PDB file of C-alpha atoms in Angstrom:
ATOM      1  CA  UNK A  29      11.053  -4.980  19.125  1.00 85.00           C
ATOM      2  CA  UNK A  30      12.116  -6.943  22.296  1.00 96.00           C
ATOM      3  CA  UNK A  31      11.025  -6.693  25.403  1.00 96.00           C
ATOM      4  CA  UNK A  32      12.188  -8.094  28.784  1.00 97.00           C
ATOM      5  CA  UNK A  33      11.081  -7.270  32.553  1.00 96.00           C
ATOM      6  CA  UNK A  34      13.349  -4.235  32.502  1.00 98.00           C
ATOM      7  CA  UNK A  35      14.386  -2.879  29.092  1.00 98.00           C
ATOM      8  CA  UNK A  36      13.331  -2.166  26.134  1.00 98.00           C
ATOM      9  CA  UNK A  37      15.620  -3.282  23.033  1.00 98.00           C
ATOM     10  CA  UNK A  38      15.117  -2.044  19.087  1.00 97.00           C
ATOM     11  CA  UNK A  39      17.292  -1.753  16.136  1.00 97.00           C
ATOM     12  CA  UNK A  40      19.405   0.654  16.387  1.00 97.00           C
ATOM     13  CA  UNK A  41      19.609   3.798  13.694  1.00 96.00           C
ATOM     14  CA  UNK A  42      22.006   6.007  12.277  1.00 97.00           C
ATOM     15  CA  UNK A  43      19.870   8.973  14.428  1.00 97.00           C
ATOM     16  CA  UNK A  44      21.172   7.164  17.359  1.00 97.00           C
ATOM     17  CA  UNK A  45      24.665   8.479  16.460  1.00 97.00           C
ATOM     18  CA  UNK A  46      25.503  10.438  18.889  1.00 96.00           C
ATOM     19  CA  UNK A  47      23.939   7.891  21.856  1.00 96.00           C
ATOM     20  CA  UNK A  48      26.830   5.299  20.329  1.00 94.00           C
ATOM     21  CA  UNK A  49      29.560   7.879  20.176  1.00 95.00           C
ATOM     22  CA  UNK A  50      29.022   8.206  24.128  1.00 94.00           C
ATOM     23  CA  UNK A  51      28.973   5.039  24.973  1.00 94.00           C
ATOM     24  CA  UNK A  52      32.195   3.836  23.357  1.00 92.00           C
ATOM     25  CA  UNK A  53      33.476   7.164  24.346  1.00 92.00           C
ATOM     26  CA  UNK A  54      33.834   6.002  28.236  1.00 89.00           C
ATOM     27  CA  UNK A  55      37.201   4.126  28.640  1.00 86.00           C
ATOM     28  CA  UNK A  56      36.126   1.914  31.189  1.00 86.00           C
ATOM     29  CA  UNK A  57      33.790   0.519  27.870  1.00 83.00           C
ATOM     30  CA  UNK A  58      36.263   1.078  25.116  1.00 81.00           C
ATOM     31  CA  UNK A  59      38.985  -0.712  27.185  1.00 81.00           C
ATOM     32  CA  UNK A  60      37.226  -3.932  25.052  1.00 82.00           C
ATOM     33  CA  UNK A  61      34.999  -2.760  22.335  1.00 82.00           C
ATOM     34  CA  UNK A  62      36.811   0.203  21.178  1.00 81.00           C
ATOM     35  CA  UNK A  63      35.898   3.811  20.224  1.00 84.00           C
ATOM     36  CA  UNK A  64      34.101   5.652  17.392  1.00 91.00           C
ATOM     37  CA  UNK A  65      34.517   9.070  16.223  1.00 92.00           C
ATOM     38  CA  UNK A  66      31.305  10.702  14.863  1.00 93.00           C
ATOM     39  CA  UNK A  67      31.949   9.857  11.417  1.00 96.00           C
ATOM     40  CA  UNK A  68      33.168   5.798  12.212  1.00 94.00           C
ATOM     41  CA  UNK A  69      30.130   5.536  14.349  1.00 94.00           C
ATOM     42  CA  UNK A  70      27.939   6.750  11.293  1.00 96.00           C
ATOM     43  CA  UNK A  71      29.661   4.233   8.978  1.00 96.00           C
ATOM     44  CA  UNK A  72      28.640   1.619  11.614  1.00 94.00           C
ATOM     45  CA  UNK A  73      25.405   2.233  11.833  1.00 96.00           C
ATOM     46  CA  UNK A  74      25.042   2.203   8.625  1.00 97.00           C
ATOM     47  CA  UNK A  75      26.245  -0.889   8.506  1.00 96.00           C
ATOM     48  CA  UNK A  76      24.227  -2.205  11.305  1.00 96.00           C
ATOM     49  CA  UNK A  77      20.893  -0.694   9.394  1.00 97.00           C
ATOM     50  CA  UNK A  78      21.874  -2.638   6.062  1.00 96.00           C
ATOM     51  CA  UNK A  79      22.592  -5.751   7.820  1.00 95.00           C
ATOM     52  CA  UNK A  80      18.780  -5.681   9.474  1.00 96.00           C
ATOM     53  CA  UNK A  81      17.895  -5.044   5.715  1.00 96.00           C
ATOM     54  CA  UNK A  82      19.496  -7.811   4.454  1.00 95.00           C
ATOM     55  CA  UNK A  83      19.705 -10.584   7.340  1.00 95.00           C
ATOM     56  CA  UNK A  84      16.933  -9.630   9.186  1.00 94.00           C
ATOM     57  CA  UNK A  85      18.610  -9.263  12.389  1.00 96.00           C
ATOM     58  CA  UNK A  86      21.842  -6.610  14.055  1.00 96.00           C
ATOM     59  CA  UNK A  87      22.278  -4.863  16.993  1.00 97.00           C
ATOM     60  CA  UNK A  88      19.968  -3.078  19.158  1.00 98.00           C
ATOM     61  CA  UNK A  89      19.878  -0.439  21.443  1.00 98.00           C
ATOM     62  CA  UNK A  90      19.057  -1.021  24.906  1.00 98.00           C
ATOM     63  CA  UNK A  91      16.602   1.322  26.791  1.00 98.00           C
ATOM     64  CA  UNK A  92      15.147   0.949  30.104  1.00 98.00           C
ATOM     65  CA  UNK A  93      11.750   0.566  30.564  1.00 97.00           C
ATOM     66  CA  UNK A  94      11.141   2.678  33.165  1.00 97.00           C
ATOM     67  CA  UNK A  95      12.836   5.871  31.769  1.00 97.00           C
ATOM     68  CA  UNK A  96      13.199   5.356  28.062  1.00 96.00           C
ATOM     69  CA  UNK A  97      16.913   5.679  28.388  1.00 97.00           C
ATOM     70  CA  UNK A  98      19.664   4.515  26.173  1.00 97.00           C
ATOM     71  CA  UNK A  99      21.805   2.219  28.520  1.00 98.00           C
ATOM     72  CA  UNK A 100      24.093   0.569  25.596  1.00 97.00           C
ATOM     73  CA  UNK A 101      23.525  -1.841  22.915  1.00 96.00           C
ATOM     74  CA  UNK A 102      22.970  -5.984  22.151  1.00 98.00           C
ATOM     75  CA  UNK A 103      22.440  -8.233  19.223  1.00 97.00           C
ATOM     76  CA  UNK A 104      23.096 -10.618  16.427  1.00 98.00           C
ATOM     77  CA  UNK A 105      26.219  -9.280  14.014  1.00 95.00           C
ATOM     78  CA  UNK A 106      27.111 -11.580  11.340  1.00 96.00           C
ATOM     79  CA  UNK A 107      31.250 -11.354  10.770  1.00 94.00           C
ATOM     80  CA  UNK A 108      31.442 -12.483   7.521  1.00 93.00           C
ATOM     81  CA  UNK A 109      35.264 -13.633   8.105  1.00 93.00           C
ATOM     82  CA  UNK A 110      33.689 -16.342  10.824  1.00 95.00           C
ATOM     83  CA  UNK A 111      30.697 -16.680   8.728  1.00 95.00           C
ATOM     84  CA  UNK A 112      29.033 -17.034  12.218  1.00 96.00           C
ATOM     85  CA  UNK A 113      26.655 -14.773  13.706  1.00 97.00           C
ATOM     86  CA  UNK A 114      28.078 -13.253  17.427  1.00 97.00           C
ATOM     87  CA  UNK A 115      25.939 -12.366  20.298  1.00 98.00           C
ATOM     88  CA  UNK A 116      27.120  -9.052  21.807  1.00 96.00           C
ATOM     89  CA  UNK A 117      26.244  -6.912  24.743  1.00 96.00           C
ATOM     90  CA  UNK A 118      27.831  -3.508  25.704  1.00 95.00           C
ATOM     91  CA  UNK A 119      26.225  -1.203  28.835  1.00 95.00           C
ATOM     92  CA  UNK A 120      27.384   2.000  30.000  1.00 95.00           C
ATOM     93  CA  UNK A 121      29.746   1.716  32.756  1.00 93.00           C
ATOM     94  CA  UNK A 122      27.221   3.647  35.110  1.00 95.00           C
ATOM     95  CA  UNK A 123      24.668   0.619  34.437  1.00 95.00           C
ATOM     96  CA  UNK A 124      27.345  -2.422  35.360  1.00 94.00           C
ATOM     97  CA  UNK A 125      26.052  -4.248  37.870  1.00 94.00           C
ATOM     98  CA  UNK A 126      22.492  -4.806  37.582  1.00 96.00           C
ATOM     99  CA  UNK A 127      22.405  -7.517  35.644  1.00 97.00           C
ATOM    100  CA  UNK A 128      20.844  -5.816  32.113  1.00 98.00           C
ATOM    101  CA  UNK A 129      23.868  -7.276  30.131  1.00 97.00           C
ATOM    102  CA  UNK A 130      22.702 -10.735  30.892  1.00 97.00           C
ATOM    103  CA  UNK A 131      19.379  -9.995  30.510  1.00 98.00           C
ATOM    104  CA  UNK A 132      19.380  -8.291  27.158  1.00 98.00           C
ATOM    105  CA  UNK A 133      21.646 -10.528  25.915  1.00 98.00           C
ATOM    106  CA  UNK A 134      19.234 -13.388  26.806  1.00 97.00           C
ATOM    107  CA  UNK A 135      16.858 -11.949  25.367  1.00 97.00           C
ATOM    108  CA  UNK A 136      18.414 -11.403  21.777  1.00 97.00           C
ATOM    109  CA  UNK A 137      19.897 -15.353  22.192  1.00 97.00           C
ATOM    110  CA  UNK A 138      16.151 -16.335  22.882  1.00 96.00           C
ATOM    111  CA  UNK A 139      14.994 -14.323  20.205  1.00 96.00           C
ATOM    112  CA  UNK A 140      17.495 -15.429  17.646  1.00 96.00           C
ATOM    113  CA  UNK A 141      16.978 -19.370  18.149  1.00 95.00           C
ATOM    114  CA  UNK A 142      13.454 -18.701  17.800  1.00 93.00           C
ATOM    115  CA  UNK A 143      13.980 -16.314  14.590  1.00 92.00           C
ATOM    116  CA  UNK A 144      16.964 -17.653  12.842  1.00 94.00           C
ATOM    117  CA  UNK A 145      17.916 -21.000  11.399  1.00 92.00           C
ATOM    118  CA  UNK A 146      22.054 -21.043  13.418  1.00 94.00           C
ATOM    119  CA  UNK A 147      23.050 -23.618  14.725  1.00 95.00           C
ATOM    120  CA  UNK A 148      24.705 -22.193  17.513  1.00 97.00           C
ATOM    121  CA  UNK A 149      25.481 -18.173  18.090  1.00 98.00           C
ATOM    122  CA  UNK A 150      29.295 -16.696  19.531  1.00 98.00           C
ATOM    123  CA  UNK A 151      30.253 -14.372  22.070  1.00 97.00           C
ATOM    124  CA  UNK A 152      33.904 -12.539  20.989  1.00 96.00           C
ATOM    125  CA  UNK A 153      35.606 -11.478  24.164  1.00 96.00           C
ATOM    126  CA  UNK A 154      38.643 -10.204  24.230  1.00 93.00           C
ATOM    127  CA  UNK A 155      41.681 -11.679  27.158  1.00 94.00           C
ATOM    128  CA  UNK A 156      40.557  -9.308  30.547  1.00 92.00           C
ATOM    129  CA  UNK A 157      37.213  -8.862  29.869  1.00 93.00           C
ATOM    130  CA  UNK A 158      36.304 -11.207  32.992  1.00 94.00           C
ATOM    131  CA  UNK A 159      32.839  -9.112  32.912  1.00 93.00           C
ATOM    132  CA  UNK A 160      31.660 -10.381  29.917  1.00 95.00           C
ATOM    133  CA  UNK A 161      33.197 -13.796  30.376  1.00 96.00           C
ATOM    134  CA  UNK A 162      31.059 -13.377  33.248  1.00 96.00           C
ATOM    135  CA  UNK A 163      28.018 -12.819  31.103  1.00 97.00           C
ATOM    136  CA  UNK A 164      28.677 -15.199  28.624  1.00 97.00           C
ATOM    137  CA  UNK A 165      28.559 -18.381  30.896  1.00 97.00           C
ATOM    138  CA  UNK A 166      25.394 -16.878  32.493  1.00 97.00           C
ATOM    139  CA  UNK A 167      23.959 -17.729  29.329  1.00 97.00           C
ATOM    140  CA  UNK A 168      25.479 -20.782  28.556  1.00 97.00           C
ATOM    141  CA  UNK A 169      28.353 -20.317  26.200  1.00 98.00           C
ATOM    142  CA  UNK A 170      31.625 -22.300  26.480  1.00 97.00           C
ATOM    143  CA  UNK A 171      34.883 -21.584  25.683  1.00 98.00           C
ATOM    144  CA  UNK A 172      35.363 -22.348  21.578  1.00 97.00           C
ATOM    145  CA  UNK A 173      38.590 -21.662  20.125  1.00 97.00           C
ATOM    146  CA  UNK A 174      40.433 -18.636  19.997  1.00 97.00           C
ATOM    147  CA  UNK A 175      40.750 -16.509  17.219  1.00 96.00           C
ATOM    148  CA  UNK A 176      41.528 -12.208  16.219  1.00 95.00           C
ATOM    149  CA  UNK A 177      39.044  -9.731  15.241  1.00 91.00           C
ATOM    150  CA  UNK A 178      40.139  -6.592  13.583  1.00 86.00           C
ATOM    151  CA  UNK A 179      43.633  -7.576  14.708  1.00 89.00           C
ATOM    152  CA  UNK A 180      43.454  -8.574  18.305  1.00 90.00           C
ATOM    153  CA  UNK A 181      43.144 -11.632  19.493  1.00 95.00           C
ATOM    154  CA  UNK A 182      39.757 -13.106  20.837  1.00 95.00           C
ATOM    155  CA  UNK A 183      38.689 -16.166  22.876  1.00 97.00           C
ATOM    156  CA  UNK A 184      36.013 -17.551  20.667  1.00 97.00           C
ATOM    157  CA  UNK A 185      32.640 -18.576  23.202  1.00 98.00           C
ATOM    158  CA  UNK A 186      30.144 -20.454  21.688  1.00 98.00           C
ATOM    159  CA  UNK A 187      26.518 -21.461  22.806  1.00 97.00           C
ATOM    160  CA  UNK A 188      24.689 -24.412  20.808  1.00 96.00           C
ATOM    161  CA  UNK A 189      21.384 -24.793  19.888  1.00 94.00           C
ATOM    162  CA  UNK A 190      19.173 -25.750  22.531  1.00 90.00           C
ATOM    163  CA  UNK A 191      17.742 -29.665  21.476  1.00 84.00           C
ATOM    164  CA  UNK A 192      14.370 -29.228  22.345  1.00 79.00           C
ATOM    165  CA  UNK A 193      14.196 -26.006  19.763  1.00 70.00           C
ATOM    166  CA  UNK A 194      14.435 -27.133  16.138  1.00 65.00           C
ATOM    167  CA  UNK A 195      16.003 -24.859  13.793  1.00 61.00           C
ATOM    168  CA  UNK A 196      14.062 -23.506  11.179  1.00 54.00           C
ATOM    169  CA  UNK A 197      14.049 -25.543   7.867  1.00 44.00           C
ATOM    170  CA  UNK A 198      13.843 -23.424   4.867  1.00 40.00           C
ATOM    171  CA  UNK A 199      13.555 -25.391   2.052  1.00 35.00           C
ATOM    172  CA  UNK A 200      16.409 -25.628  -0.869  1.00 37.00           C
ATOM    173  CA  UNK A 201      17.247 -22.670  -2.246  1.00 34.00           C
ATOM    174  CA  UNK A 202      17.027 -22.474  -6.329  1.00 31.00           C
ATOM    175  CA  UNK A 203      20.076 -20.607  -8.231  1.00 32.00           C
TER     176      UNK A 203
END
């Protein structure tokens, strides 16, 4: 679906189950983002399928280009709590480093201001994760607010529209 110098990125699938189950299986990843038994990760892909259904955008799984293999995930999620759509990026520990986070991350913010009508996208990083602070200001986003996801608090980044890329108008829409 996307496609950068290095990587390949696509929606990812409930068949990628057990791909997802190893990556948030690492602690060094699930220090920030958490883990997912079999049956949790299948209820999140799920999710992550229905919300490409219905929005037209989720999360992706990363590949690289020059192998085919699954190096972690990226994307748009919509939290409906925020009603704001987030820009996250998660690698395997063994691919820190080389700079695919920022660059599959850029390439899901490019491709969501050119796709989507938001005004501006999030990054939810949780206190420590100096990484993906890292990341984030890479790409432009500025500290927010602060806020808690799923119970834990979160310092809200935000990146805004860029001015010379008008959103996409879509005209009033009838009851």
């Amino acid at each position: 679906m996307i496609e950068t110098e290095r990587l390949l990125l696509r929606p990812l699938h409930v068949s990628d189950v057990d791909l997802f189950v190893e990556l948030h299986a690492d602690p060094q990843v699930n220090r920030f983002v958490g883990s997912f038994s079999r049956q949790q990760a299948l209820e999140r892909l799920t999710a992550i399928e229905r919300q490409w259904a219905e929005r037209g955008h989720g999360l992706c799984a990363i590949e690289l280009k020059s192998s085919g293999k699954f190096i972690g995930r990226s994307g748009l999620q919509y939290w409906e709590q925020f009603d704001e759509v987030e820009l996250g990026w998660t690698l395997r520990a063994d691919h820190w480093g080389h700079g695919y986070a920022t660059e599959a991350a850029q390439a899901c913010l490019d491709w969501g201001f050119a796709t989507l009508d938001d005004d501006y996208f999030t990054a939810l990083i949780r206190p420590g994760n100096d990484a993906s602070v890292q990341v984030a200001a890479r790409l432009g986003f500025a500290p927010r607010r602060e806020d808690h996801l799923q119970g834990r608090p979160v310092t809200v980044y935000a990146v805004d529209r860029p001015a010379d890329l008008p959103g996409l108008r879509r005209g009033p829409v009838s009851p």
